[in-house]
């Protein structure tokens, strides 16, 4: 009789252990599946995002004005989460690699950048979705570097999801 009771307790412990193990395995599989879905969603957004930074036609010092075109299929906003990095030589031929901070104010302070406006590709101001860079629109960003670019520089613009564009800037 004692052995039957011990056997029942052992069988119950084996069943409880097996159920717990299976539930843990299922929860792990669900977590992995959710992570893969999230990665696929983010990868799809990145694939549909495209920007092109267009250098200024003339630059003779002072603030740099770049046009950034949205060439993807995704609406872009949250400009405070964008990154702007400037690599350049100043007038003394000292190399600078600077992360330029975003500011909502216009004009930007030293080592800051701002969005001056969003326009259609024709140059007309945007009419729909204010402060959102829709596909095939462009925005003018103004960058204030201190010290300024001497002869040549390169500006990198990056969206929050990591899509980047670079453009050269030459001082005339």
GROMACS .gro file of C-alpha atoms in nm:
model
  172
    1UNK     CA    1   0.000   0.000   0.000
    2UNK     CA    2   0.283   0.238   0.085
    3UNK     CA    3   0.450   0.168  -0.249
    4UNK     CA    4   0.128   0.244  -0.436
    5UNK     CA    5   0.099   0.582  -0.263
    6UNK     CA    6   0.462   0.665  -0.336
    7UNK     CA    7   0.413   0.553  -0.697
    8UNK     CA    8   0.110   0.783  -0.736
    9UNK     CA    9   0.304   1.078  -0.592
   10UNK     CA   10   0.596   1.006  -0.828
   11UNK     CA   11   0.365   0.977  -1.130
   12UNK     CA   12   0.195   1.306  -1.032
   13UNK     CA   13   0.536   1.476  -1.004
   14UNK     CA   14   0.640   1.343  -1.346
   15UNK     CA   15   0.314   1.467  -1.501
   16UNK     CA   16   0.346   1.811  -1.338
   17UNK     CA   17   0.711   1.836  -1.447
   18UNK     CA   18   0.624   1.736  -1.804
   19UNK     CA   19   0.339   1.987  -1.825
   20UNK     CA   20   0.561   2.264  -1.683
   21UNK     CA   21   0.838   2.180  -1.932
   22UNK     CA   22   0.595   2.179  -2.225
   23UNK     CA   23   0.440   2.512  -2.120
   24UNK     CA   24   0.785   2.670  -2.092
   25UNK     CA   25   0.878   2.539  -2.437
   26UNK     CA   26   0.554   2.675  -2.586
   27UNK     CA   27   0.607   3.015  -2.423
   28UNK     CA   28   0.960   3.025  -2.563
   29UNK     CA   29   0.834   2.937  -2.911
   30UNK     CA   30   0.569   3.210  -2.889
   31UNK     CA   31   0.833   3.466  -2.783
   32UNK     CA   32   1.059   3.370  -3.073
   33UNK     CA   33   0.768   3.389  -3.319
   34UNK     CA   34   0.668   3.735  -3.191
   35UNK     CA   35   1.029   3.854  -3.222
   36UNK     CA   36   1.056   3.727  -3.580
   37UNK     CA   37   0.729   3.902  -3.671
   38UNK     CA   38   0.855   4.229  -3.521
   39UNK     CA   39   1.185   4.196  -3.710
   40UNK     CA   40   1.002   4.130  -4.037
   41UNK     CA   41   0.780   4.433  -3.983
   42UNK     CA   42   1.081   4.657  -3.911
   43UNK     CA   43   1.272   4.515  -4.209
   44UNK     CA   44   0.973   4.590  -4.432
   45UNK     CA   45   0.962   4.949  -4.312
   46UNK     CA   46   1.336   4.986  -4.374
   47UNK     CA   47   1.301   4.840  -4.725
   48UNK     CA   48   1.026   5.093  -4.804
   49UNK     CA   49   1.226   5.389  -4.666
   50UNK     CA   50   1.456   5.587  -4.891
   51UNK     CA   51   1.604   5.935  -4.866
   52UNK     CA   52   1.842   6.137  -5.081
   53UNK     CA   53   2.035   6.436  -4.947
   54UNK     CA   54   2.101   6.692  -5.219
   55UNK     CA   55   2.399   6.925  -5.165
   56UNK     CA   56   2.360   7.300  -5.204
   57UNK     CA   57   2.436   7.433  -5.553
   58UNK     CA   58   2.635   7.722  -5.402
   59UNK     CA   59   2.800   7.732  -5.060
   60UNK     CA   60   3.022   8.020  -4.960
   61UNK     CA   61   3.016   7.981  -4.583
   62UNK     CA   62   2.763   8.022  -4.304
   63UNK     CA   63   2.467   7.791  -4.259
   64UNK     CA   64   2.441   7.491  -4.491
   65UNK     CA   65   2.104   7.437  -4.660
   66UNK     CA   66   2.042   7.082  -4.779
   67UNK     CA   67   1.736   6.940  -4.949
   68UNK     CA   68   1.643   6.590  -4.828
   69UNK     CA   69   1.404   6.404  -5.059
   70UNK     CA   70   1.182   6.119  -4.946
   71UNK     CA   71   1.232   5.864  -5.223
   72UNK     CA   72   1.070   5.576  -5.038
   73UNK     CA   73   0.714   5.470  -4.972
   74UNK     CA   74   0.704   5.556  -4.601
   75UNK     CA   75   0.594   5.882  -4.439
   76UNK     CA   76   0.880   6.023  -4.233
   77UNK     CA   77   0.857   6.241  -3.923
   78UNK     CA   78   1.000   6.257  -3.570
   79UNK     CA   79   1.286   6.476  -3.690
   80UNK     CA   80   1.423   6.500  -3.335
   81UNK     CA   81   1.515   6.132  -3.370
   82UNK     CA   82   1.702   6.184  -3.699
   83UNK     CA   83   2.081   6.199  -3.699
   84UNK     CA   84   2.297   6.448  -3.888
   85UNK     CA   85   2.673   6.393  -3.889
   86UNK     CA   86   2.919   6.636  -4.045
   87UNK     CA   87   3.272   6.539  -4.152
   88UNK     CA   88   3.482   6.829  -4.276
   89UNK     CA   89   3.802   7.032  -4.265
   90UNK     CA   90   3.780   7.381  -4.118
   91UNK     CA   91   3.975   7.686  -4.241
   92UNK     CA   92   4.283   7.567  -4.046
   93UNK     CA   93   4.269   7.221  -4.213
   94UNK     CA   94   4.164   7.059  -3.883
   95UNK     CA   95   3.943   6.755  -3.938
   96UNK     CA   96   3.606   6.753  -3.760
   97UNK     CA   97   3.354   6.472  -3.725
   98UNK     CA   98   3.057   6.620  -3.543
   99UNK     CA   99   2.718   6.489  -3.442
  100UNK     CA  100   2.488   6.783  -3.508
  101UNK     CA  101   2.199   6.821  -3.260
  102UNK     CA  102   1.841   6.879  -3.378
  103UNK     CA  103   1.655   7.191  -3.269
  104UNK     CA  104   1.298   7.292  -3.346
  105UNK     CA  105   1.400   7.659  -3.337
  106UNK     CA  106   1.495   7.852  -3.648
  107UNK     CA  107   1.770   7.963  -3.700
  108UNK     CA  108   1.969   7.681  -3.543
  109UNK     CA  109   2.240   7.755  -3.289
  110UNK     CA  110   2.604   7.645  -3.325
  111UNK     CA  111   2.634   7.274  -3.414
  112UNK     CA  112   2.258   7.240  -3.452
  113UNK     CA  113   2.023   7.169  -3.741
  114UNK     CA  114   1.656   7.235  -3.803
  115UNK     CA  115   1.386   7.172  -4.061
  116UNK     CA  116   1.315   7.501  -4.237
  117UNK     CA  117   1.027   7.368  -4.445
  118UNK     CA  118   0.873   7.075  -4.632
  119UNK     CA  119   0.795   7.117  -5.001
  120UNK     CA  120   0.663   6.928  -5.298
  121UNK     CA  121   0.925   6.836  -5.557
  122UNK     CA  122   0.795   7.129  -5.765
  123UNK     CA  123   0.904   7.362  -5.482
  124UNK     CA  124   0.552   7.447  -5.362
  125UNK     CA  125   0.490   7.420  -4.986
  126UNK     CA  126   0.330   7.096  -4.871
  127UNK     CA  127  -0.049   7.101  -4.846
  128UNK     CA  128  -0.131   6.773  -4.673
  129UNK     CA  129   0.014   6.614  -4.359
  130UNK     CA  130   0.199   6.916  -4.216
  131UNK     CA  131   0.538   6.839  -4.061
  132UNK     CA  132   0.544   6.493  -4.219
  133UNK     CA  133   0.781   6.421  -4.506
  134UNK     CA  134   0.555   6.222  -4.737
  135UNK     CA  135   0.686   6.016  -5.030
  136UNK     CA  136   0.814   6.237  -5.311
  137UNK     CA  137   0.830   6.547  -5.096
  138UNK     CA  138   1.148   6.722  -4.991
  139UNK     CA  139   1.249   6.915  -4.684
  140UNK     CA  140   1.503   7.191  -4.646
  141UNK     CA  141   1.730   7.143  -4.347
  142UNK     CA  142   1.957   7.418  -4.222
  143UNK     CA  143   2.283   7.317  -4.051
  144UNK     CA  144   2.495   7.557  -3.845
  145UNK     CA  145   2.847   7.419  -3.801
  146UNK     CA  146   3.096   7.585  -3.567
  147UNK     CA  147   3.366   7.615  -3.691
  148UNK     CA  148   3.241   7.623  -4.047
  149UNK     CA  149   3.351   7.412  -4.341
  150UNK     CA  150   3.682   7.523  -4.489
  151UNK     CA  151   3.691   7.374  -4.839
  152UNK     CA  152   3.518   7.038  -4.841
  153UNK     CA  153   3.289   6.835  -4.621
  154UNK     CA  154   3.045   6.549  -4.616
  155UNK     CA  155   2.706   6.552  -4.446
  156UNK     CA  156   2.530   6.226  -4.350
  157UNK     CA  157   2.157   6.231  -4.277
  158UNK     CA  158   1.997   5.928  -4.109
  159UNK     CA  159   1.633   5.843  -4.037
  160UNK     CA  160   1.531   5.683  -3.703
  161UNK     CA  161   1.527   5.337  -3.864
  162UNK     CA  162   1.885   5.370  -3.991
  163UNK     CA  163   1.836   5.460  -4.358
  164UNK     CA  164   2.110   5.707  -4.453
  165UNK     CA  165   2.216   5.939  -4.731
  166UNK     CA  166   2.540   6.130  -4.772
  167UNK     CA  167   2.620   6.437  -4.977
  168UNK     CA  168   2.935   6.639  -5.033
  169UNK     CA  169   2.953   7.010  -4.956
  170UNK     CA  170   3.219   7.224  -5.124
  171UNK     CA  171   3.289   7.582  -5.029
  172UNK     CA  172   3.318   7.815  -5.327
   0.00000   0.00000   0.00000
